[in-house]
Coordinates of N, CA, C and O and ligand atoms in Angstrom, one line a residue:
X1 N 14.1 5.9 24.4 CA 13.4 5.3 23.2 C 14.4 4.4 22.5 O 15.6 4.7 22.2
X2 N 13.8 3.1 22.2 CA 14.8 2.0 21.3 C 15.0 2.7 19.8 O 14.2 3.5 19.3
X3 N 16.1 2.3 19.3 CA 16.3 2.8 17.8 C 15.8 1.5 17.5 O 16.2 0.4 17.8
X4 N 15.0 1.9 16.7 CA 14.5 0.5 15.3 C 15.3 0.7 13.9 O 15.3 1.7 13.2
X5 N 16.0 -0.7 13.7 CA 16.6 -1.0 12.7 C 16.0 -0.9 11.5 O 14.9 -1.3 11.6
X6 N 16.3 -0.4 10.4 CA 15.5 -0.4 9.1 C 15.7 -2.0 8.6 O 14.8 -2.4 7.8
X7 N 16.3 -2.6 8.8 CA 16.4 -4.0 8.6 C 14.9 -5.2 9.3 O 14.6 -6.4 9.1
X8 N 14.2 -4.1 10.1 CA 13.6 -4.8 11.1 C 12.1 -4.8 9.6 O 11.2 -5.7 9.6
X9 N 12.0 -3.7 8.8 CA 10.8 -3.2 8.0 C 11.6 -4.9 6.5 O 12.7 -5.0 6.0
X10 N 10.3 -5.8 6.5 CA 10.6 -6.4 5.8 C 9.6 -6.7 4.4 O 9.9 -7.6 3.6
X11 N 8.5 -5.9 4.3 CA 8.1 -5.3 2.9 C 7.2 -3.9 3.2 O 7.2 -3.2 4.3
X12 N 6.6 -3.8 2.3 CA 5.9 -2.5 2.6 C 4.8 -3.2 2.0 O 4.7 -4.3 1.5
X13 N 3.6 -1.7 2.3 CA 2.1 -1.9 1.7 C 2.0 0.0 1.0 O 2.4 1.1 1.5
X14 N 1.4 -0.4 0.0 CA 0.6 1.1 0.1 C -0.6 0.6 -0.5 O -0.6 -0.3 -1.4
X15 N -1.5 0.9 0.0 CA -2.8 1.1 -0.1 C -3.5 2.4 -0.5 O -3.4 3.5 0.1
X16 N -4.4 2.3 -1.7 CA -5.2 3.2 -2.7 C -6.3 3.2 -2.7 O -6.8 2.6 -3.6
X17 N -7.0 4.0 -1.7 CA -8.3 4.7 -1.8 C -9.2 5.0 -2.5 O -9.2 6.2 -2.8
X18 N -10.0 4.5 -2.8 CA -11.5 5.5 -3.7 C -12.5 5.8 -3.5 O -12.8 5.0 -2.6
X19 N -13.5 6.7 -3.6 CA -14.9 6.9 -3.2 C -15.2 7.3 -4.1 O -14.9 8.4 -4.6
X20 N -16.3 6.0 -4.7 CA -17.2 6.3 -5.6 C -16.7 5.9 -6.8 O -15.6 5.6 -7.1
X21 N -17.7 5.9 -7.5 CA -17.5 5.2 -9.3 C -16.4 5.9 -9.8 O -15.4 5.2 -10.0
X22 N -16.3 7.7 -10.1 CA -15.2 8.0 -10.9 C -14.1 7.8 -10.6 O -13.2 7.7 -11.4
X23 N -13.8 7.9 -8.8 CA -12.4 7.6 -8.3 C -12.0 6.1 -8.7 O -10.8 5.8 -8.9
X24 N -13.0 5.1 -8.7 CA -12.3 3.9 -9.0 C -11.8 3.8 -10.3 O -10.8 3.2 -10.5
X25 N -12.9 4.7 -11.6 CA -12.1 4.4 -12.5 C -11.0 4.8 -12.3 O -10.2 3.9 -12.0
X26 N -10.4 5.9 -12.3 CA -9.2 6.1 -11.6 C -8.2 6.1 -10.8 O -7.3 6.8 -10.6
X27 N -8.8 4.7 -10.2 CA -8.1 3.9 -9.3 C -7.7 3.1 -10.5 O -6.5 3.0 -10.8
X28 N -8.6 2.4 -11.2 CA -8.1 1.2 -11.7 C -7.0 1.7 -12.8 O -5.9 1.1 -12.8
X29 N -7.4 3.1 -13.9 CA -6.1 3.5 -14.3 C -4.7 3.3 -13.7 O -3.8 2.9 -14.4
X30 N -4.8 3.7 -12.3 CA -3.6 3.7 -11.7 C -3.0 2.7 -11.7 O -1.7 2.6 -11.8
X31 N -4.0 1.4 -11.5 CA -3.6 0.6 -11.2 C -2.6 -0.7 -12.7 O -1.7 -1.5 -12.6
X32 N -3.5 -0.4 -13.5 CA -2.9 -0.4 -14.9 C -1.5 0.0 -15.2 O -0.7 -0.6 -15.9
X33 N -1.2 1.5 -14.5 CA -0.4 1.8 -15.0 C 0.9 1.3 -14.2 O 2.1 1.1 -14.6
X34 N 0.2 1.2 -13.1 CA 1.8 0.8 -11.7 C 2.0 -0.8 -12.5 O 3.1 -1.0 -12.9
X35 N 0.8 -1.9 -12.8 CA 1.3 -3.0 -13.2 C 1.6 -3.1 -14.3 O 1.3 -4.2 -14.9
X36 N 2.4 -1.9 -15.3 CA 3.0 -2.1 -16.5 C 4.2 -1.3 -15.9 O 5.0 -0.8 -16.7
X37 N 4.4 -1.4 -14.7 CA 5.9 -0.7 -14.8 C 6.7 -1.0 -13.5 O 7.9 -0.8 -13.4
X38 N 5.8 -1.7 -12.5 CA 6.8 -2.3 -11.2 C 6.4 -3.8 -11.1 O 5.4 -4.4 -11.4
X39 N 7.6 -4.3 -10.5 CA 7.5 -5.6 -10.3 C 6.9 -6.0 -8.9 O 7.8 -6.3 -8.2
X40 N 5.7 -6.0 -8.3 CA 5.0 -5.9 -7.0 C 4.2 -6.7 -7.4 O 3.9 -7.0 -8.5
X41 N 3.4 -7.3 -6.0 CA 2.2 -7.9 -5.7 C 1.0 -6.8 -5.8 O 0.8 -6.0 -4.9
X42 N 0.3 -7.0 -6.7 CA -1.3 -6.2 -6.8 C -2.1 -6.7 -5.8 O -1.5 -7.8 -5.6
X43 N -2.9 -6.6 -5.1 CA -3.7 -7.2 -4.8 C -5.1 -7.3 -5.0 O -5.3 -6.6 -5.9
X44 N -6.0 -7.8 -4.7 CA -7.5 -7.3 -5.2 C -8.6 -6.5 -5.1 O -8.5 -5.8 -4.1
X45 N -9.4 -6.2 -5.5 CA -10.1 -5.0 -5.4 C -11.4 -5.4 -4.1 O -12.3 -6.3 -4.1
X46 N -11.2 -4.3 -3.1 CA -11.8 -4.4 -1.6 C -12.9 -3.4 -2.1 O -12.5 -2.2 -1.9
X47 N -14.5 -3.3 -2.8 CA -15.2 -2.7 -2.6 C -15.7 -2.1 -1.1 O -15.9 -0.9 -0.8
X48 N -15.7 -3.4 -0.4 CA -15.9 -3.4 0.5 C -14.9 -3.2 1.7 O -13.7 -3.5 1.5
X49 N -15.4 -2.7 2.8 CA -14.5 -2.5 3.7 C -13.8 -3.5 4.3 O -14.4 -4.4 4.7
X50 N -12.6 -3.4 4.3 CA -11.8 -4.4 5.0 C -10.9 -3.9 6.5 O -11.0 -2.7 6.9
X51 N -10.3 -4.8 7.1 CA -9.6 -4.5 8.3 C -9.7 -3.6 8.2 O -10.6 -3.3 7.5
X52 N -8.8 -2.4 9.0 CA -8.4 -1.3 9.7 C -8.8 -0.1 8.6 O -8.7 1.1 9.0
X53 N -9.1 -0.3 7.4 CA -9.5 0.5 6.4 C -11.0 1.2 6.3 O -12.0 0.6 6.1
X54 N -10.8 2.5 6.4 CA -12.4 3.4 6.4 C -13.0 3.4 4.8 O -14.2 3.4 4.6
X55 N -11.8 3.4 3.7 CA -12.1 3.4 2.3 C -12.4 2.3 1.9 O -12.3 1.2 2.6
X56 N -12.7 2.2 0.6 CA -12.5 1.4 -0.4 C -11.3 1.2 -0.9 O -10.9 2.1 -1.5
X57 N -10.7 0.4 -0.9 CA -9.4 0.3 -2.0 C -8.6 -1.0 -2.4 O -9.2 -2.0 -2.2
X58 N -7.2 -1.2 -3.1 CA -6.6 -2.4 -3.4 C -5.2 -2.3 -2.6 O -4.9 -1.1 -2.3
X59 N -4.5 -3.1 -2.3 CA -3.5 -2.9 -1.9 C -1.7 -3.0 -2.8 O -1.6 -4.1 -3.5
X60 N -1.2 -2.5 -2.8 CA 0.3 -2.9 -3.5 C 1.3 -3.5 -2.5 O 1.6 -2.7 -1.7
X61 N 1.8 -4.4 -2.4 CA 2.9 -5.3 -1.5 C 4.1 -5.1 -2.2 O 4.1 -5.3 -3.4
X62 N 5.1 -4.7 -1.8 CA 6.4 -4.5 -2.4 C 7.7 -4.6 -1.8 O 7.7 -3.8 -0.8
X63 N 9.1 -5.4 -2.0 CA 9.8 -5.4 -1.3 C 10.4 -4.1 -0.9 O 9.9 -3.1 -1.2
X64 N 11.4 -4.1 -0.1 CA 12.1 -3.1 0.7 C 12.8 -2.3 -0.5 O 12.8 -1.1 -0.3
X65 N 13.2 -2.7 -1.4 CA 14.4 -2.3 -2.7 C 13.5 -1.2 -3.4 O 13.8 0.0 -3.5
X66 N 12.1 -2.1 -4.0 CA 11.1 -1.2 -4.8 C 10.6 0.3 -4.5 O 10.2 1.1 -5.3
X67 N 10.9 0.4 -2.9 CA 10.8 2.1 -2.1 C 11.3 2.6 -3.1 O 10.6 3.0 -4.0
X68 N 12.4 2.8 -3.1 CA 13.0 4.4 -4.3 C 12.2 4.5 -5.3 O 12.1 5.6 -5.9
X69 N 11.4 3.5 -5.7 CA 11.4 3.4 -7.2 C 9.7 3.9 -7.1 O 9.5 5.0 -7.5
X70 N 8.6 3.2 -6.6 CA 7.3 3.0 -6.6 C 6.8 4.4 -5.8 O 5.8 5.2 -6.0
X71 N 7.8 4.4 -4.8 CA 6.9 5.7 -4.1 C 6.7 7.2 -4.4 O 5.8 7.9 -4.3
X72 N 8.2 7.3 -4.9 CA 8.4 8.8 -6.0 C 7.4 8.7 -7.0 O 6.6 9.5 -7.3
X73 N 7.8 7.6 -7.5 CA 6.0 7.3 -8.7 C 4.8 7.5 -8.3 O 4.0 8.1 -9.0
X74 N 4.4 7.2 -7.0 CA 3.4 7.5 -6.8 C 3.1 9.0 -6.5 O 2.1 9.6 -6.8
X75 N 4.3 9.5 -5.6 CA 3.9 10.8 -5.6 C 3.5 11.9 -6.6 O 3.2 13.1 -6.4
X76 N 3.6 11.5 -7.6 CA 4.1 12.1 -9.1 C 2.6 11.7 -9.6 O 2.2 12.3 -10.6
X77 N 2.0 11.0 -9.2 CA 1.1 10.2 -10.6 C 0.0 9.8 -9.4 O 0.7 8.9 -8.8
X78 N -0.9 9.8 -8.8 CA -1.4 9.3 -7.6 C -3.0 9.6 -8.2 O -3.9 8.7 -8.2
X79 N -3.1 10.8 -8.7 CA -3.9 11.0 -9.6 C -5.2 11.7 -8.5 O -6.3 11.6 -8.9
X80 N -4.9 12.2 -7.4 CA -5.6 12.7 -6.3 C -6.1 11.5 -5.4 O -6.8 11.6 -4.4
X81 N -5.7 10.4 -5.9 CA -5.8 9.7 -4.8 C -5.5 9.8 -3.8 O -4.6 10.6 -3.7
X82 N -6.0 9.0 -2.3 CA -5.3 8.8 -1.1 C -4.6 7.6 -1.2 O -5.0 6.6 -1.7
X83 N -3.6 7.7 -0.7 CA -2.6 6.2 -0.2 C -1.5 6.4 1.0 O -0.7 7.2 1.4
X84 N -2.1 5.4 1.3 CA -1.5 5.1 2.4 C -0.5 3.9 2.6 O -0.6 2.7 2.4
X85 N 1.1 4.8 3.1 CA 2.3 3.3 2.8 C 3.0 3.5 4.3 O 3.5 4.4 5.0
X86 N 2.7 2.3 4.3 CA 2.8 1.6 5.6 C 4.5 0.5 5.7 O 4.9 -0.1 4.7
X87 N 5.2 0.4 7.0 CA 6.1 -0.6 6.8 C 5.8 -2.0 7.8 O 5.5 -2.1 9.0
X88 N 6.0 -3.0 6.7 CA 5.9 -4.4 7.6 C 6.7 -4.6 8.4 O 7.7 -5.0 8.0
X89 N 6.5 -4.5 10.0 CA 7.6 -5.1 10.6 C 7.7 -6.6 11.7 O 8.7 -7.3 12.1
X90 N 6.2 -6.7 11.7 CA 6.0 -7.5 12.6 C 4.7 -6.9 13.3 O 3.8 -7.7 13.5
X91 N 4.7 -5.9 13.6 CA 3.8 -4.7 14.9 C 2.5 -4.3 13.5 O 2.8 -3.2 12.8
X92 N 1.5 -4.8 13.1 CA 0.5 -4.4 12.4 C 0.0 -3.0 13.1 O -0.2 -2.0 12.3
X93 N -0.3 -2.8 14.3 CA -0.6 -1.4 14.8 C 0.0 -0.4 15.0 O -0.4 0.7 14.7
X94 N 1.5 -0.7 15.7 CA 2.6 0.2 15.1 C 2.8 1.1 13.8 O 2.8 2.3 13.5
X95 N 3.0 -0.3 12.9 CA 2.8 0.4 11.3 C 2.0 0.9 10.8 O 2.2 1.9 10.2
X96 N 0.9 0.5 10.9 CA -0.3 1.6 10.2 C -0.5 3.0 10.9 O -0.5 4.1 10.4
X97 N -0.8 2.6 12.2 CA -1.2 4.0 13.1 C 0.4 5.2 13.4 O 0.4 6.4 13.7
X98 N 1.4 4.5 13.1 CA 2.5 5.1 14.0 C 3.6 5.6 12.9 O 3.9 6.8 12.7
X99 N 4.2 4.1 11.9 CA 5.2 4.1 11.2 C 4.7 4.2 9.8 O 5.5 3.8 9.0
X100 N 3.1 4.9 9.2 CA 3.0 5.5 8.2 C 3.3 6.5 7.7 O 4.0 7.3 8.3
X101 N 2.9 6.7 6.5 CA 3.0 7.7 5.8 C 1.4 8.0 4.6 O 0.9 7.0 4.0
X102 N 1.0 9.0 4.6 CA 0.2 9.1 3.4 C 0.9 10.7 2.5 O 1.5 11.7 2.7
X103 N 0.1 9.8 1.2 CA 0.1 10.7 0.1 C -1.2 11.3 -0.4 O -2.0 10.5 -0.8
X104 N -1.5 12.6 -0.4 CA -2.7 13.2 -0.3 C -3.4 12.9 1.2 O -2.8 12.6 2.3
X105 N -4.8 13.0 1.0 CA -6.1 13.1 2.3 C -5.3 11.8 3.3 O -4.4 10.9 3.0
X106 N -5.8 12.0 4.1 CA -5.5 11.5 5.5 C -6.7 11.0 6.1 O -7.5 11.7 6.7
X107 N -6.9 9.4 5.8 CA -8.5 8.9 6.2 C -8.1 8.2 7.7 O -7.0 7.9 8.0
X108 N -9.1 8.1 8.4 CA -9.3 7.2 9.5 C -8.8 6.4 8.6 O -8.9 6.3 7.4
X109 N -7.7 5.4 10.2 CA -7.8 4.0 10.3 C -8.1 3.8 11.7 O -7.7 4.3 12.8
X110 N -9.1 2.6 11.5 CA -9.7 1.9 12.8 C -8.9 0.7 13.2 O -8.9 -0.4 12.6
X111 N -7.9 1.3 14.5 CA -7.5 0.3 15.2 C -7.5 -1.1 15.5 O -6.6 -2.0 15.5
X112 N -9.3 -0.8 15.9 CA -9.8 -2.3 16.3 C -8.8 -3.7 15.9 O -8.0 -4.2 16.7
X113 N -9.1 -4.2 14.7 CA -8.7 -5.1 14.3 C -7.2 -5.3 13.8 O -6.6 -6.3 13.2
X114 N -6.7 -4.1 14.3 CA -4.9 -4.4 14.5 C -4.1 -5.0 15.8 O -4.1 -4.4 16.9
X115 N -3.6 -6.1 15.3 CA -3.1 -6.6 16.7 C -1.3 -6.0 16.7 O -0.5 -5.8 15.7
X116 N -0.9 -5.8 18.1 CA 0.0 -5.1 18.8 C 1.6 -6.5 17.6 O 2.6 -6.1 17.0
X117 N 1.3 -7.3 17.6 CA 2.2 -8.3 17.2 C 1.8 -9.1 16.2 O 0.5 -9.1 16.4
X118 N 2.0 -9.8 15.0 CA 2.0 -10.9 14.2 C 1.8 -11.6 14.2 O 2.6 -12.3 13.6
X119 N 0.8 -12.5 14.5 CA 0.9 -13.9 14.8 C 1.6 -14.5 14.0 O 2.3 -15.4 14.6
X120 N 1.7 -14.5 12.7 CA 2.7 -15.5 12.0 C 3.5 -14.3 11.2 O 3.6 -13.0 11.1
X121 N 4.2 -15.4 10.7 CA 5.4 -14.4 9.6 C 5.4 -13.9 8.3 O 5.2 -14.6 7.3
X122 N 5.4 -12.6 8.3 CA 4.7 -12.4 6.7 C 4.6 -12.7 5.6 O 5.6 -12.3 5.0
X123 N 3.8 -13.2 4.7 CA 4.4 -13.9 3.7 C 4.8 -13.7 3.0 O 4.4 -12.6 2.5
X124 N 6.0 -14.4 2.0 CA 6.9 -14.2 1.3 C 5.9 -12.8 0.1 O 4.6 -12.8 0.1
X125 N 6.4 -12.1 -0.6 CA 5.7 -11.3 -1.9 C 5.9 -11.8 -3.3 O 6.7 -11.3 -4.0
X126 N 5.5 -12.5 -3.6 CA 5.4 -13.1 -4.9 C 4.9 -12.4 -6.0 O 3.7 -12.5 -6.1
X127 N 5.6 -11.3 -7.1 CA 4.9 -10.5 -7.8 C 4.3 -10.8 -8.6 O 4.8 -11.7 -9.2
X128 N 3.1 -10.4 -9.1 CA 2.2 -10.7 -10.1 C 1.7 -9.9 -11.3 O 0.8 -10.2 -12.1
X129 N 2.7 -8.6 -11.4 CA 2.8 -8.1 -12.6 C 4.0 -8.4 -13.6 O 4.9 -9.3 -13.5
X130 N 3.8 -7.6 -14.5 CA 5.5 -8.3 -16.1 C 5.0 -6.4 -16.2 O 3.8 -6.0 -16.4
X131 N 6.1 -5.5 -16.0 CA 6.2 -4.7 -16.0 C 6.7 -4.8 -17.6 O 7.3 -5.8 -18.0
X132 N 6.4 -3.6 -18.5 CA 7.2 -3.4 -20.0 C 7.6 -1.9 -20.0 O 8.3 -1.4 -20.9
X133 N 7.3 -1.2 -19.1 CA 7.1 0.2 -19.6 C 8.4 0.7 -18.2 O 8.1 0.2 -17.1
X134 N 9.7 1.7 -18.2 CA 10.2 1.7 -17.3 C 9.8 3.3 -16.7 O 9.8 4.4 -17.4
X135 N 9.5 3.1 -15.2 CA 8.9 4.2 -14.4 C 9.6 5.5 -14.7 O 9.3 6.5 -14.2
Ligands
ZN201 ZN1 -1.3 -3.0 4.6

Protein backbone atom coordinates (compact mmCIF):
# COMPACT_ATOMS: atom_id res chain seq x y z
CA UNK A 1 0.00 0.00 0.00
CA UNK A 2 1.34 3.69 -1.09
CA UNK A 3 1.62 6.05 1.96
CA UNK A 4 -0.37 9.19 1.06
CA UNK A 5 1.10 12.45 1.98
CA UNK A 6 -1.04 14.73 4.12
CA UNK A 7 0.30 17.51 1.93
CA UNK A 8 -1.56 15.68 -0.89
CA UNK A 9 -5.40 16.74 1.29
CA UNK A 10 -5.66 20.40 -0.08
CA UNK A 11 -8.98 21.62 1.76
CA UNK A 12 -11.58 19.83 3.42
CA UNK A 13 -15.51 19.74 3.33
CA UNK A 14 -17.84 19.01 6.09
CA UNK A 15 -21.12 18.67 5.22
CA UNK A 16 -24.46 19.15 7.57
CA UNK A 17 -27.39 17.14 7.33
CA UNK A 18 -31.09 17.71 8.04
CA UNK A 19 -34.36 16.03 7.86
CA UNK A 20 -37.10 18.01 8.15
CA UNK A 21 -38.29 21.50 9.33
CA UNK A 22 -36.93 21.28 13.02
CA UNK A 23 -33.51 19.94 12.05
CA UNK A 24 -33.06 22.76 9.59
CA UNK A 25 -33.90 25.13 12.07
CA UNK A 26 -31.21 23.82 13.65
CA UNK A 27 -29.14 23.50 11.01
CA UNK A 28 -29.36 27.01 10.32
CA UNK A 29 -28.60 27.80 14.09
CA UNK A 30 -25.47 26.07 13.50
CA UNK A 31 -24.87 27.57 10.85
CA UNK A 32 -25.08 31.09 12.31
CA UNK A 33 -23.10 30.16 14.84
CA UNK A 34 -19.91 28.50 12.81
CA UNK A 35 -20.26 31.87 10.58
CA UNK A 36 -19.71 34.12 13.67
CA UNK A 37 -16.62 32.32 14.66
CA UNK A 38 -14.61 30.64 11.59
CA UNK A 39 -13.09 32.05 8.71
CA UNK A 40 -14.53 29.37 5.97
CA UNK A 41 -16.55 29.20 2.86
CA UNK A 42 -20.46 28.60 3.74
CA UNK A 43 -21.97 27.35 1.20
CA UNK A 44 -25.72 27.26 0.22
CA UNK A 45 -28.61 25.62 1.29
CA UNK A 46 -29.23 22.15 -0.80
CA UNK A 47 -33.03 21.45 0.07
CA UNK A 48 -32.73 19.33 -2.42
CA UNK A 49 -30.63 16.46 -3.16
CA UNK A 50 -27.40 16.94 -4.55
CA UNK A 51 -24.40 14.74 -5.90
CA UNK A 52 -23.41 11.82 -3.80
CA UNK A 53 -25.65 13.14 -0.94
CA UNK A 54 -28.81 10.98 0.48
CA UNK A 55 -29.70 14.22 2.86
CA UNK A 56 -30.45 17.57 2.79
CA UNK A 57 -27.79 19.82 3.73
CA UNK A 58 -25.10 22.91 3.22
CA UNK A 59 -21.64 22.53 2.91
CA UNK A 60 -18.52 24.19 4.89
CA UNK A 61 -15.16 24.44 2.69
CA UNK A 62 -12.15 25.12 4.86
CA UNK A 63 -8.50 25.20 4.53
CA UNK A 64 -6.17 22.54 5.79
CA UNK A 65 -4.97 24.95 9.02
CA UNK A 66 -8.86 25.52 10.07
CA UNK A 67 -8.99 21.34 11.01
CA UNK A 68 -7.84 21.88 14.64
CA UNK A 69 -9.95 24.59 15.09
CA UNK A 70 -13.66 23.89 13.24
CA UNK A 71 -13.78 20.13 13.79
CA UNK A 72 -13.36 19.91 17.70
CA UNK A 73 -16.11 22.73 17.38
CA UNK A 74 -18.13 20.74 15.68
CA UNK A 75 -17.81 17.78 17.73
CA UNK A 76 -18.83 19.85 20.76
CA UNK A 77 -21.79 21.75 19.30
CA UNK A 78 -23.11 19.66 16.12
CA UNK A 79 -26.38 19.84 17.89
CA UNK A 80 -27.33 16.01 16.84
CA UNK A 81 -26.64 16.65 13.60
CA UNK A 82 -25.04 14.48 10.95
CA UNK A 83 -21.76 15.65 9.29
CA UNK A 84 -19.80 14.43 7.22
CA UNK A 85 -15.82 15.69 6.74
CA UNK A 86 -14.33 14.63 3.99
CA UNK A 87 -10.55 15.45 2.54
CA UNK A 88 -9.93 17.16 -0.88
CA UNK A 89 -7.37 15.48 -2.61
CA UNK A 90 -7.94 15.20 -6.00
CA UNK A 91 -9.87 11.42 -5.88
CA UNK A 92 -13.73 12.78 -5.16
CA UNK A 93 -14.54 8.87 -4.49
CA UNK A 94 -11.69 8.08 -2.53
CA UNK A 95 -12.55 10.91 -0.16
CA UNK A 96 -16.07 10.68 0.51
CA UNK A 97 -16.41 6.84 0.43
CA UNK A 98 -12.86 5.90 1.92
CA UNK A 99 -10.90 9.09 3.46
CA UNK A 100 -14.07 10.26 5.59
CA UNK A 101 -15.02 10.79 8.70
CA UNK A 102 -18.56 11.41 10.27
CA UNK A 103 -19.80 13.01 13.32
CA UNK A 104 -22.98 11.41 14.73
CA UNK A 105 -25.50 9.06 12.15
CA UNK A 106 -23.79 7.61 9.25
CA UNK A 107 -26.04 8.29 5.96
CA UNK A 108 -25.59 6.69 2.60
CA UNK A 109 -23.51 8.13 0.12
CA UNK A 110 -24.27 7.24 -3.46
CA UNK A 111 -21.26 6.66 -5.39
CA UNK A 112 -22.78 7.13 -8.74
CA UNK A 113 -21.83 10.56 -9.39
CA UNK A 114 -18.25 10.46 -7.89
CA UNK A 115 -15.61 10.30 -10.28
CA UNK A 116 -12.28 8.15 -9.46
CA UNK A 117 -10.15 11.65 -10.41
CA UNK A 118 -10.79 15.58 -10.77
CA UNK A 119 -11.21 16.79 -13.72
CA UNK A 120 -10.02 20.17 -12.83
CA UNK A 121 -8.26 21.73 -9.85
CA UNK A 122 -10.02 22.59 -6.92
CA UNK A 123 -10.92 25.85 -6.48
CA UNK A 124 -9.21 28.21 -4.61
CA UNK A 125 -11.66 28.75 -0.89
CA UNK A 126 -12.45 32.17 -0.72
CA UNK A 127 -14.19 32.80 2.75
CA UNK A 128 -17.34 34.37 3.13
CA UNK A 129 -17.87 34.81 6.72
CA UNK A 130 -16.23 38.02 9.35
CA UNK A 131 -16.06 35.74 12.30
CA UNK A 132 -16.40 38.15 15.86
CA UNK A 133 -16.98 35.70 18.33
CA UNK A 134 -13.63 33.39 19.12
CA UNK A 135 -14.48 29.37 19.01
ZN1 LIG B 1 -17.75 17.72 -0.20
Amino acid sequence: MAVQPIDTIQSYHAHVYFDGPAQRQTAETLREQIAARFTILIGRWHDKLVGPHTRPMYQLAFPAAEFARLVPWLMLNRYDLAVLIHPNTGHPRRDHLTNAMWLGEILAINAGPLPEHESEHAPEIIPNTNPTIQP
